[in-house]
């Protein structure tokens, strides 16, 4: 068991914060770079490259999060557990974008709310691990090597040289994030996400018999109705609904490697304070949110909206201390609490947190991550998640918010636009025996295309009925 997290800490004044003030905090990093000169060179290079996102976009997302806090918008966040550099490929990126667009359409229709889409895209390359090392086979001998910490840190093949942390991967990660984002921006600018033409986003296997026929018909009917409705409004007003021609799309990743995050943290002209310009919404993972740790120190000083994962051991006092640290001025749109409790624990763990935050009048956006508390292993040791557990955590979360009279403003999924077999269950009936058919993820199992769309329908149905 980990010791409980502290609930008090004296912070230096805001003036004493700077993008590198986290370095003064002792931290047991689970990996170490062998060559400090190379780390310094990578950091220097990252510091001079252009930003990936702008403060305008970040501020716009902050306004969207503010609206979601008041129940006037919904946030859909999703993507890979770990992006990899080799998967920076147009068809994979387009498919992930398509599934998020399709899911958002289902949610817009079911919730009668605008939906903001945030990808775990363009920088989700660093992974926390439960153990710093792992043992495996090195040329016929059992050996112990550093774990794989994601493509931003080291390489996945189980060889001594691949597992050495390489600072130049920080620069490669940035470059691949830039390529990913460039492709997404051009797709969106080119009309790919035009709500008048939802058929543009249909994935090739939308026609696949695997997708439940009723769902398929429901989706087709819904997207046609939406496009017809838009045209009708435009005919009435004799103008085009401009917002409908391209949707906003934002990026997010876990801000785990603070060298990467701080190297691109800058002041921008005509605005106060610092922005992390690698992404719109960086978040702090469950394993690195200690109040006296370097991650809280770094995150408390940036203007971006920030997310923090909230697991089942979090106490109300600890959560309030985190809120004090990350959003001391109680700004709207600033802080996203991503609850990841697990289907079994959520009904017990979430309500005390909801009511404490509510009774103290703190402005936060509550989201649900029904993935990270629901990991299991098959009898043969394969990591998986059960669709029913994911759905059950969502349902219990919706229930807890309804009881507490608080707002569930978004959901966070690990998913892909491909036909992978990593999570079991769903209407297509992926079984444990199917997992070996197309298991691609190097980290956590993701919902495949059908499972993701099905979940969007089920969630929209459950939340829609709570709203009416
Ligand atoms: C993740 O989002 O991939 C992750 C590791 O989550 P958590 O920090 O909630 O365990
Ligand atoms: Co994960």
Short mmCIF file of N, CA and C in Angstrom, two decimals, residues 329-402:
data_model
loop_
_atom_site.label_atom_id
_atom_site.label_comp_id
_atom_site.label_asym_id
_atom_site.label_seq_id
_atom_site.Cartn_x
_atom_site.Cartn_y
_atom_site.Cartn_z
N UNK A 329 -7.87 30.14 -7.54
CA UNK A 329 -8.78 31.27 -7.73
C UNK A 329 -10.17 30.83 -8.18
N UNK A 330 -10.40 29.51 -8.19
CA UNK A 330 -11.71 28.96 -8.55
C UNK A 330 -12.20 29.47 -9.92
N UNK A 331 -11.30 29.44 -10.89
CA UNK A 331 -11.66 29.93 -12.23
C UNK A 331 -12.53 28.89 -12.94
N UNK A 332 -13.57 29.34 -13.64
CA UNK A 332 -14.35 28.38 -14.43
C UNK A 332 -13.54 27.85 -15.60
N UNK A 333 -13.80 26.64 -15.98
CA UNK A 333 -13.14 26.05 -17.16
C UNK A 333 -11.72 25.60 -16.92
N UNK A 334 -11.23 25.71 -15.68
CA UNK A 334 -9.81 25.48 -15.42
C UNK A 334 -9.49 24.03 -15.05
N UNK A 335 -10.36 23.42 -14.24
CA UNK A 335 -9.97 22.13 -13.66
C UNK A 335 -10.96 21.01 -14.02
N UNK A 336 -10.40 19.93 -14.54
CA UNK A 336 -11.20 18.78 -14.95
C UNK A 336 -10.84 17.61 -14.04
N UNK A 337 -11.80 17.10 -13.30
CA UNK A 337 -11.55 15.93 -12.44
C UNK A 337 -12.03 14.70 -13.19
N UNK A 338 -11.10 13.81 -13.48
CA UNK A 338 -11.43 12.63 -14.29
C UNK A 338 -11.50 11.42 -13.36
N UNK A 339 -12.71 11.08 -12.93
CA UNK A 339 -12.88 10.00 -11.95
C UNK A 339 -12.70 8.65 -12.64
N UNK A 340 -11.87 7.78 -12.04
CA UNK A 340 -11.63 6.44 -12.62
C UNK A 340 -11.64 5.46 -11.46
N UNK A 341 -12.84 5.11 -11.06
CA UNK A 341 -13.04 4.39 -9.80
C UNK A 341 -13.16 2.89 -9.97
N UNK A 342 -13.60 2.43 -11.12
CA UNK A 342 -13.91 1.01 -11.30
C UNK A 342 -15.38 0.79 -11.01
N UNK A 343 -15.99 -0.13 -11.77
CA UNK A 343 -17.43 -0.38 -11.63
C UNK A 343 -17.79 -0.83 -10.22
N UNK A 344 -16.90 -1.62 -9.61
CA UNK A 344 -17.20 -2.15 -8.28
C UNK A 344 -17.19 -1.07 -7.21
N UNK A 345 -16.24 -0.13 -7.34
CA UNK A 345 -16.04 0.83 -6.25
C UNK A 345 -16.74 2.16 -6.42
N UNK A 346 -17.23 2.44 -7.62
CA UNK A 346 -17.65 3.82 -7.90
C UNK A 346 -18.81 4.29 -7.02
N UNK A 347 -19.76 3.40 -6.74
CA UNK A 347 -20.95 3.83 -5.99
C UNK A 347 -20.58 4.22 -4.56
N UNK A 348 -19.46 3.66 -4.07
CA UNK A 348 -19.04 4.01 -2.73
C UNK A 348 -18.04 5.18 -2.74
N UNK A 349 -17.13 5.16 -3.72
CA UNK A 349 -16.02 6.12 -3.70
C UNK A 349 -16.41 7.51 -4.23
N UNK A 350 -17.29 7.57 -5.21
CA UNK A 350 -17.55 8.86 -5.85
C UNK A 350 -18.44 9.81 -5.03
N UNK A 351 -19.57 9.34 -4.45
CA UNK A 351 -20.48 10.29 -3.79
C UNK A 351 -19.84 11.19 -2.74
N UNK A 352 -18.95 10.66 -1.83
CA UNK A 352 -18.39 11.59 -0.84
C UNK A 352 -17.55 12.71 -1.49
N UNK A 353 -16.92 12.39 -2.62
CA UNK A 353 -16.11 13.41 -3.31
C UNK A 353 -17.02 14.45 -3.96
N UNK A 354 -18.09 13.96 -4.59
CA UNK A 354 -19.03 14.88 -5.24
C UNK A 354 -19.62 15.84 -4.21
N UNK A 355 -20.05 15.27 -3.07
CA UNK A 355 -20.75 16.15 -2.13
C UNK A 355 -19.79 17.13 -1.46
N UNK A 356 -18.54 16.70 -1.21
CA UNK A 356 -17.59 17.64 -0.59
C UNK A 356 -17.26 18.81 -1.53
N UNK A 357 -17.00 18.48 -2.80
CA UNK A 357 -16.67 19.53 -3.77
C UNK A 357 -17.88 20.46 -3.92
N UNK A 358 -19.04 19.86 -3.91
CA UNK A 358 -20.29 20.63 -4.03
C UNK A 358 -20.49 21.54 -2.82
N UNK A 359 -20.31 20.97 -1.61
CA UNK A 359 -20.60 21.77 -0.42
C UNK A 359 -19.57 22.89 -0.25
N UNK A 360 -18.36 22.68 -0.78
CA UNK A 360 -17.37 23.76 -0.69
C UNK A 360 -17.49 24.74 -1.85
N UNK A 361 -18.44 24.47 -2.74
CA UNK A 361 -18.70 25.41 -3.84
C UNK A 361 -17.56 25.54 -4.84
N UNK A 362 -16.81 24.44 -5.06
CA UNK A 362 -15.68 24.52 -6.00
C UNK A 362 -16.16 24.32 -7.43
N UNK A 363 -15.55 25.09 -8.34
CA UNK A 363 -15.93 25.01 -9.75
C UNK A 363 -15.02 24.00 -10.45
N UNK A 364 -15.56 22.84 -10.74
CA UNK A 364 -14.77 21.81 -11.44
C UNK A 364 -15.64 21.19 -12.53
N UNK A 365 -14.99 20.56 -13.48
CA UNK A 365 -15.74 19.73 -14.43
C UNK A 365 -15.51 18.28 -14.05
N UNK A 366 -16.58 17.57 -13.75
CA UNK A 366 -16.48 16.14 -13.46
C UNK A 366 -16.59 15.35 -14.76
N UNK A 367 -15.60 14.51 -15.00
CA UNK A 367 -15.69 13.59 -16.13
C UNK A 367 -15.58 12.17 -15.59
N UNK A 368 -15.97 11.21 -16.41
CA UNK A 368 -15.83 9.82 -16.00
C UNK A 368 -14.89 9.10 -16.96
N UNK A 369 -13.87 8.45 -16.41
CA UNK A 369 -13.01 7.54 -17.18
C UNK A 369 -13.37 6.13 -16.71
N UNK A 370 -14.22 5.42 -17.45
CA UNK A 370 -14.64 4.10 -17.00
C UNK A 370 -13.69 3.00 -17.44
N UNK A 371 -12.48 3.39 -17.88
CA UNK A 371 -11.53 2.41 -18.40
C UNK A 371 -10.53 1.95 -17.32
N UNK A 372 -9.91 2.94 -16.62
CA UNK A 372 -8.71 2.60 -15.84
C UNK A 372 -8.96 1.91 -14.51
N UNK A 373 -10.22 1.88 -14.07
CA UNK A 373 -10.51 1.11 -12.85
C UNK A 373 -11.08 -0.26 -13.19
N UNK A 374 -11.10 -0.61 -14.47
CA UNK A 374 -11.75 -1.86 -14.87
C UNK A 374 -10.84 -2.82 -15.64
N UNK A 375 -9.56 -2.72 -15.38
CA UNK A 375 -8.62 -3.64 -16.04
C UNK A 375 -8.67 -5.02 -15.40
N UNK A 376 -8.63 -6.07 -16.21
CA UNK A 376 -8.56 -7.43 -15.68
C UNK A 376 -7.55 -8.21 -16.53
N UNK A 377 -7.25 -9.41 -16.08
CA UNK A 377 -6.38 -10.28 -16.87
C UNK A 377 -7.08 -11.59 -17.14
N UNK A 378 -6.90 -12.13 -18.33
CA UNK A 378 -7.50 -13.43 -18.61
C UNK A 378 -6.66 -14.51 -17.91
N UNK A 379 -7.16 -15.73 -17.93
CA UNK A 379 -6.41 -16.81 -17.27
C UNK A 379 -5.05 -17.01 -17.94
N UNK A 380 -4.92 -16.60 -19.20
CA UNK A 380 -3.61 -16.74 -19.85
C UNK A 380 -2.78 -15.45 -19.73
N UNK A 381 -3.25 -14.51 -18.90
CA UNK A 381 -2.42 -13.34 -18.60
C UNK A 381 -2.57 -12.16 -19.57
N UNK A 382 -3.59 -12.18 -20.42
CA UNK A 382 -3.76 -11.05 -21.35
C UNK A 382 -4.57 -9.95 -20.66
N UNK A 383 -4.08 -8.69 -20.79
CA UNK A 383 -4.80 -7.56 -20.18
C UNK A 383 -6.06 -7.26 -20.99
N UNK A 384 -7.18 -7.17 -20.32
CA UNK A 384 -8.41 -6.83 -21.04
C UNK A 384 -9.33 -6.00 -20.15
N UNK A 385 -10.45 -5.58 -20.71
CA UNK A 385 -11.50 -4.90 -19.96
C UNK A 385 -12.82 -5.41 -20.50
N UNK A 386 -13.78 -5.47 -19.61
CA UNK A 386 -15.07 -5.98 -20.01
C UNK A 386 -16.03 -4.84 -20.34
N UNK A 387 -16.64 -4.91 -21.49
CA UNK A 387 -17.58 -3.87 -21.93
C UNK A 387 -18.66 -3.61 -20.88
N UNK A 388 -19.15 -4.70 -20.26
CA UNK A 388 -20.23 -4.53 -19.27
C UNK A 388 -19.76 -3.75 -18.04
N UNK A 389 -18.50 -3.98 -17.64
CA UNK A 389 -17.97 -3.25 -16.48
C UNK A 389 -17.83 -1.77 -16.82
N UNK A 390 -17.39 -1.49 -18.04
CA UNK A 390 -17.22 -0.10 -18.48
C UNK A 390 -18.59 0.60 -18.48
N UNK A 391 -19.57 -0.08 -19.03
CA UNK A 391 -20.92 0.50 -19.08
C UNK A 391 -21.47 0.66 -17.66
N UNK A 392 -21.20 -0.34 -16.83
CA UNK A 392 -21.73 -0.28 -15.47
C UNK A 392 -21.11 0.90 -14.70
N UNK A 393 -19.81 1.13 -14.87
CA UNK A 393 -19.23 2.30 -14.18
C UNK A 393 -19.88 3.59 -14.66
N UNK A 394 -20.13 3.67 -15.96
CA UNK A 394 -20.78 4.87 -16.49
C UNK A 394 -22.18 5.04 -15.89
N UNK A 395 -22.93 3.95 -15.86
CA UNK A 395 -24.31 4.04 -15.34
C UNK A 395 -24.31 4.46 -13.87
N UNK A 396 -23.41 3.85 -13.10
CA UNK A 396 -23.37 4.19 -11.67
C UNK A 396 -22.90 5.62 -11.45
N UNK A 397 -22.04 6.09 -12.35
CA UNK A 397 -21.56 7.47 -12.25
C UNK A 397 -22.70 8.45 -12.56
N UNK A 398 -23.47 8.14 -13.60
CA UNK A 398 -24.62 8.99 -13.95
C UNK A 398 -25.58 9.06 -12.75
N UNK A 399 -25.80 7.90 -12.14
CA UNK A 399 -26.68 7.79 -10.97
C UNK A 399 -26.15 8.63 -9.79
N UNK A 400 -24.85 8.51 -9.53
CA UNK A 400 -24.25 9.24 -8.40
C UNK A 400 -24.40 10.75 -8.61
N UNK A 401 -24.19 11.20 -9.84
CA UNK A 401 -24.34 12.64 -10.10
C UNK A 401 -25.80 13.06 -9.95
N UNK A 402 -26.71 12.22 -10.41
CA UNK A 402 -28.13 12.57 -10.28
C UNK A 402 -28.49 12.70 -8.80
#
